[in-house]
mmCIF file of C-alpha atoms in Angstrom:
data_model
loop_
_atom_site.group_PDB
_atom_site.id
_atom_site.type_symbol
_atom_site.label_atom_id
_atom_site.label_comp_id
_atom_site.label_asym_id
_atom_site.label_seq_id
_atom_site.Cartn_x
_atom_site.Cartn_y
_atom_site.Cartn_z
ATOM 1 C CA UNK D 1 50.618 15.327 -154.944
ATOM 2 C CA UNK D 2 48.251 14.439 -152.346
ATOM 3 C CA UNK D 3 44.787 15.108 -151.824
ATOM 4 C CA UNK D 4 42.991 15.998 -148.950
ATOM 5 C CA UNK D 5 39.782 17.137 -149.947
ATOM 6 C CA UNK D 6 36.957 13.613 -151.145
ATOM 7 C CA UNK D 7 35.439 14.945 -153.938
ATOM 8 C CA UNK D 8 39.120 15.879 -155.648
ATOM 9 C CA UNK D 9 40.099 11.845 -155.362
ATOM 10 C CA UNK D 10 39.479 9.394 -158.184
ATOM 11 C CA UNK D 11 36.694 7.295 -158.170
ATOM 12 C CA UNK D 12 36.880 3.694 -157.997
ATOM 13 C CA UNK D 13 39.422 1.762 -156.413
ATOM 14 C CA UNK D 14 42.107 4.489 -156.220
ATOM 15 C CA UNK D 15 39.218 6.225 -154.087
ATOM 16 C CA UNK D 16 39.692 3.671 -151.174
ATOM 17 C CA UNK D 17 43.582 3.385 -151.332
ATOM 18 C CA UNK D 18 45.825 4.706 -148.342
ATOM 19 C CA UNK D 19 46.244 8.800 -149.016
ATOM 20 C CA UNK D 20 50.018 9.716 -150.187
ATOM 21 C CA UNK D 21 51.502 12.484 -148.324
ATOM 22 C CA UNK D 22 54.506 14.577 -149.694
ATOM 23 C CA UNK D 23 57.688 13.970 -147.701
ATOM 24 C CA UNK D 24 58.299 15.685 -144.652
ATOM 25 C CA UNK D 25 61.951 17.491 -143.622
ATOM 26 C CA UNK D 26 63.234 15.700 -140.518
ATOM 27 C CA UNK D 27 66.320 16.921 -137.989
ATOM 28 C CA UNK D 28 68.020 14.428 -135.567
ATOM 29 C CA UNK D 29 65.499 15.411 -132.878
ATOM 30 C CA UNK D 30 62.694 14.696 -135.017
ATOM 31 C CA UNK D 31 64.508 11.129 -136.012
ATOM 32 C CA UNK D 32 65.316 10.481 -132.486
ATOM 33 C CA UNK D 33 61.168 11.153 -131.468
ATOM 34 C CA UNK D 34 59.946 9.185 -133.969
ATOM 35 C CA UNK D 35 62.386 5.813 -133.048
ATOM 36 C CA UNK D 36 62.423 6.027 -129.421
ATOM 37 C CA UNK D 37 57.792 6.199 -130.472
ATOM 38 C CA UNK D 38 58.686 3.362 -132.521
ATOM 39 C CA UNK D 39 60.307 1.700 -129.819
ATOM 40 C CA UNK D 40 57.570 2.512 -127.052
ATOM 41 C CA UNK D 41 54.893 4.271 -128.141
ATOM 42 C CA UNK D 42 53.278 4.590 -124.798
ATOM 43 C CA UNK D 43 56.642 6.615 -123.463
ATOM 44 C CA UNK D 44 55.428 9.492 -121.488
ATOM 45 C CA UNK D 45 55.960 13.066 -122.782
ATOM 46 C CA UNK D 46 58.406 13.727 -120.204
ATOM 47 C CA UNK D 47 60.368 11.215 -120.436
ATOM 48 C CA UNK D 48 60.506 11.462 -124.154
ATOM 49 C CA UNK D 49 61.914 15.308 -123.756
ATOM 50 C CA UNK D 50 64.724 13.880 -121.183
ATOM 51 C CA UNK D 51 65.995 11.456 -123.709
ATOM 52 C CA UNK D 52 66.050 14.175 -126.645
ATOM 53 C CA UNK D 53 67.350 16.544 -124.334
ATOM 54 C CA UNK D 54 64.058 18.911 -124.959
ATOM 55 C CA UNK D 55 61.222 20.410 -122.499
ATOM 56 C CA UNK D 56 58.233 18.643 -122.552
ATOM 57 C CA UNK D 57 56.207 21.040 -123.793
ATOM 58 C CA UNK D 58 58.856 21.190 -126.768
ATOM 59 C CA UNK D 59 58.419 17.774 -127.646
ATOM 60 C CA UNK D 60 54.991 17.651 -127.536
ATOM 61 C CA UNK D 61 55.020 20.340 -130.108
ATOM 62 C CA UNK D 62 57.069 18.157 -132.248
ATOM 63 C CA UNK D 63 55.034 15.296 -131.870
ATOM 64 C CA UNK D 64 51.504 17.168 -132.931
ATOM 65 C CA UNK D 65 53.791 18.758 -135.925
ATOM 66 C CA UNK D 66 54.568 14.899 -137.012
ATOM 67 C CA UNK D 67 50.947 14.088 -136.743
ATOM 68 C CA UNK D 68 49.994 16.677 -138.736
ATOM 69 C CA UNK D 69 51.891 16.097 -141.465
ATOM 70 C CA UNK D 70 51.069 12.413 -141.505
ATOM 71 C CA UNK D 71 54.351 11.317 -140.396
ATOM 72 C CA UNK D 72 52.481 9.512 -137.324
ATOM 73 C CA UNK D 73 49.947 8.141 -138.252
ATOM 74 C CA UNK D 74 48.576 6.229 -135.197
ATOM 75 C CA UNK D 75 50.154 5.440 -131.982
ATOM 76 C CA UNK D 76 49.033 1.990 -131.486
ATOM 77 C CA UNK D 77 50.126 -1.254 -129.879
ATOM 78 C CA UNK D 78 51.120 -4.658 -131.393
ATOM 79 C CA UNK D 79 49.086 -7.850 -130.465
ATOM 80 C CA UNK D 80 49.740 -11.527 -130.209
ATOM 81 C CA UNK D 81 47.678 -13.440 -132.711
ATOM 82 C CA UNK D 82 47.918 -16.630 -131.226
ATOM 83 C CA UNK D 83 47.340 -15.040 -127.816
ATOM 84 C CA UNK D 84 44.223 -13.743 -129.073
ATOM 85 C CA UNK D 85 43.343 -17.516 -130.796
ATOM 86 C CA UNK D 86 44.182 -16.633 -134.760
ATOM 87 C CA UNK D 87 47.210 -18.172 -134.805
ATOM 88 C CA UNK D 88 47.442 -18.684 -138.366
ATOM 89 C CA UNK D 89 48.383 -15.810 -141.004
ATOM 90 C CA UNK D 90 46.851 -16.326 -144.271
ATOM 91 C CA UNK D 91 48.390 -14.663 -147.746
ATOM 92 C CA UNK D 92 46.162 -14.669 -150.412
ATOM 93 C CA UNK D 93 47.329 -13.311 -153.845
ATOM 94 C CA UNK D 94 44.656 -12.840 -156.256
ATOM 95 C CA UNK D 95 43.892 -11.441 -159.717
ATOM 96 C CA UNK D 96 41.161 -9.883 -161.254
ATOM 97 C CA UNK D 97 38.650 -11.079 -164.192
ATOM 98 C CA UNK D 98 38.681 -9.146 -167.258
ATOM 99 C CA UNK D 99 35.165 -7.624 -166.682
ATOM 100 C CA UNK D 100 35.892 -7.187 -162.336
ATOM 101 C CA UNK D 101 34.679 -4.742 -160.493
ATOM 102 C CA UNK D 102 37.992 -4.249 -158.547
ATOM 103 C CA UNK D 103 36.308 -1.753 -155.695
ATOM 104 C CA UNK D 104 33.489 -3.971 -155.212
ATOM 105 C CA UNK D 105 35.793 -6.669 -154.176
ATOM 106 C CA UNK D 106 37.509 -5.019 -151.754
ATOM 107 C CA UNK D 107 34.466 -3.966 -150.458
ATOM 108 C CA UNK D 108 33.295 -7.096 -149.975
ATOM 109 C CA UNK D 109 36.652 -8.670 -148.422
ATOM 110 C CA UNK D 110 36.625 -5.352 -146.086
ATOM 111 C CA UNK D 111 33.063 -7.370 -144.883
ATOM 112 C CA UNK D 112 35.540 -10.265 -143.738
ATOM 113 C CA UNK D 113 36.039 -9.849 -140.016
ATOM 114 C CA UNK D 114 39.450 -11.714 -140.486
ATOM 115 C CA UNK D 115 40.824 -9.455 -142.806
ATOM 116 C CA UNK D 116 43.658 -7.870 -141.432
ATOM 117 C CA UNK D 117 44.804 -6.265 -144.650
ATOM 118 C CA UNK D 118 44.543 -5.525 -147.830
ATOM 119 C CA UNK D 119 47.556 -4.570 -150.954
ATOM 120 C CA UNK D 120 46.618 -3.431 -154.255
ATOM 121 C CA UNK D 121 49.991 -4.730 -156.460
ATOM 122 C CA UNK D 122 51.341 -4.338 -160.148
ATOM 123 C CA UNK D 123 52.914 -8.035 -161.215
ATOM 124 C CA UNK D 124 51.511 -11.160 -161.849
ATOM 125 C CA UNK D 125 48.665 -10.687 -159.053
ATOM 126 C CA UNK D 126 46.205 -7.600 -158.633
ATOM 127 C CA UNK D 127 46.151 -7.640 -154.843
ATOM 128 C CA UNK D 128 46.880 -9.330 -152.318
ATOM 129 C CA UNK D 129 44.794 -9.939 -148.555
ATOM 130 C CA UNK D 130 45.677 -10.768 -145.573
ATOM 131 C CA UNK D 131 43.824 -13.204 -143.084
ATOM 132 C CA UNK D 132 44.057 -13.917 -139.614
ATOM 133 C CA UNK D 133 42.321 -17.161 -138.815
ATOM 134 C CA UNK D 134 41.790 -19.933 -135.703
ATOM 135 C CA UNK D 135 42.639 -23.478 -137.682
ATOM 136 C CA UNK D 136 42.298 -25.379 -140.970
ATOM 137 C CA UNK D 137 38.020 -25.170 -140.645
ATOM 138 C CA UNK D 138 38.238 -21.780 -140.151
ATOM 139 C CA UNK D 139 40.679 -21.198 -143.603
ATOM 140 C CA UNK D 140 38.106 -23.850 -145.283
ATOM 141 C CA UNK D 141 34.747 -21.186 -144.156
ATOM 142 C CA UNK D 142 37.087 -18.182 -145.232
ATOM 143 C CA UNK D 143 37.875 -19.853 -148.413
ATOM 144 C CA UNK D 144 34.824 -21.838 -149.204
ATOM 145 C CA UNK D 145 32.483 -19.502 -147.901
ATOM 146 C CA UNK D 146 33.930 -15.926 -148.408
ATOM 147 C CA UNK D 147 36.679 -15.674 -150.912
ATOM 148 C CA UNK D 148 35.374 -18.511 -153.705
ATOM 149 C CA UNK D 149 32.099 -16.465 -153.571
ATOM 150 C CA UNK D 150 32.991 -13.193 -154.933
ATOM 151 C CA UNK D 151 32.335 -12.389 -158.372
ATOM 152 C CA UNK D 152 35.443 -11.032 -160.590
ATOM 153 C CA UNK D 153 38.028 -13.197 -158.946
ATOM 154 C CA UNK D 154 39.815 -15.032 -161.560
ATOM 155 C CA UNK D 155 42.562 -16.490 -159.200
ATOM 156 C CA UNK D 156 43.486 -17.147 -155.811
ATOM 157 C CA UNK D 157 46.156 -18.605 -153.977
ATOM 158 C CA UNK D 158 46.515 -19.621 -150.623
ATOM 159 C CA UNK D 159 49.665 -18.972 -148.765
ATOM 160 C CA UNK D 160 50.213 -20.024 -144.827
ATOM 161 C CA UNK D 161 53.074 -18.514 -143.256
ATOM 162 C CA UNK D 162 54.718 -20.472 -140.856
ATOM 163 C CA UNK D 163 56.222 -17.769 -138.889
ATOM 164 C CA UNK D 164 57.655 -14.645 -138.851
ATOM 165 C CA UNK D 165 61.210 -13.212 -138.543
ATOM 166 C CA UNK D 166 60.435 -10.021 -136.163
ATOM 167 C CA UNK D 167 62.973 -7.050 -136.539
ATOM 168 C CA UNK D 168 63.306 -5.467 -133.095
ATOM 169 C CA UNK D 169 63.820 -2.178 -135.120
ATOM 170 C CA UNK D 170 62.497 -2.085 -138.605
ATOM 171 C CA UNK D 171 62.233 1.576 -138.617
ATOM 172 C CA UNK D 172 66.319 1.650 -137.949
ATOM 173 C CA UNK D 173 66.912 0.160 -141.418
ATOM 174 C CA UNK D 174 64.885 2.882 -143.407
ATOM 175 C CA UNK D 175 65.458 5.880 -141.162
ATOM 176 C CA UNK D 176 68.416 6.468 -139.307
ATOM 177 C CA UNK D 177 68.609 8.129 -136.447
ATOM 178 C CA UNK D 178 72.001 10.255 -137.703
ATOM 179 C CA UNK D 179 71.878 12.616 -141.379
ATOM 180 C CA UNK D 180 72.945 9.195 -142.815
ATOM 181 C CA UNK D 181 71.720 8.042 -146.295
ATOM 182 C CA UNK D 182 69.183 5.786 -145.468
ATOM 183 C CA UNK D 183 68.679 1.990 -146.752
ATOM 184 C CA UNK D 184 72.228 0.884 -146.886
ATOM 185 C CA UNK D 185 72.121 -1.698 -144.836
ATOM 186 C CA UNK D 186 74.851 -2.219 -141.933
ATOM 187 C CA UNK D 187 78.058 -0.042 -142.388
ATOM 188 C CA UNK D 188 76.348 3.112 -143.591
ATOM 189 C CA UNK D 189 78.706 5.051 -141.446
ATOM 190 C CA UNK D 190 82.184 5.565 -142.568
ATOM 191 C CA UNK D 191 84.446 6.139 -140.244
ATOM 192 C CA UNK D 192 87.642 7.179 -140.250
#
């Protein structure tokens, strides 16, 4: 069940983490809004309503009912890294000391302007943070500097990524734009 009022949320860590929202009932046209917003989020209302076959005023409705209910949460854009000079993406599992104050280090790695993100995990790591950094002296200041000096860390690992496979469509693969079952990879449809 989610929570929206502060003082009802655990304290600690669980304080910080990323609201959960109860699932929200979808029909094609909301499925249809929410990939062609995927696909261009910067689509004008009008438009949107011609390719869903809507007014615009109906749409817009539709769009401020999936904000509402948390289903968007943000439109937003998607930036080149090494456009922007942080070229490399850094993964960095790490676990927790016995006696660790697990909020205070995220709140200290939330002081990291390179940060880009943050996972709290079950498994053989606690969390896991993500990096975006220039070169190999800027991973040595991050690591050296930042990362090595926070108490309660017992380990950390240092993963580079040497790319990325982009999916044009990631949002295809977990919600279809049909009353498919969702998550079934290619051939969901039967057809007959």
């Amino acid at each position: 069940m989610s929570t929206t009022d502060p003082e009802e949320r655990p304290a600690g860590i669980l304080a910080i983490l990323e609201e959960a929202h109860e699932p929200v009932a979808l029909d094609a046209i909301d499925r249809r809004i929410l990939h062609i917003l995927h696909e261009d989020s910067h689509i004008s209302q009008r438009a949107l309503a011609a390719k869903v076959g809507l007014s615009a005023p109906s749409v817009a409705e539709r769009v401020a009912r999936l904000e509402r209910t948390h289903v968007i949460k943000r439109h937003s854009i998607e930036v080149d890294w090494g456009a922007l000079g942080f070229p490399m993406l850094v993964v960095i599992p790490m676990k927790f000391a016995a006696n660790a104050d697990p909020l205070r280090i995220v709140t200290e790695l939330r002081r990291i302007p390179s940060l880009t993100e943050i996972l709290i995990l079950t498994g053989a790591h606690d969390m896991m943070a993500r990096f975006r950094v220039r070169d190999h002296a800027d991973l040595q200041r991050l690591l050296l500097e930042r990362i090595w000096a926070i108490d309660g860390l017992e380990s950390v690992e240092t993963m580079i990524s040497l790319g990325r496979v982009d999916d044009a469509a990631p949002l295809r693969h977990i919600l279809p734009e049909d009353d498919q079952t969702p998550g079934r990879g290619e051939g969901r449809r039967s057809r007959s």
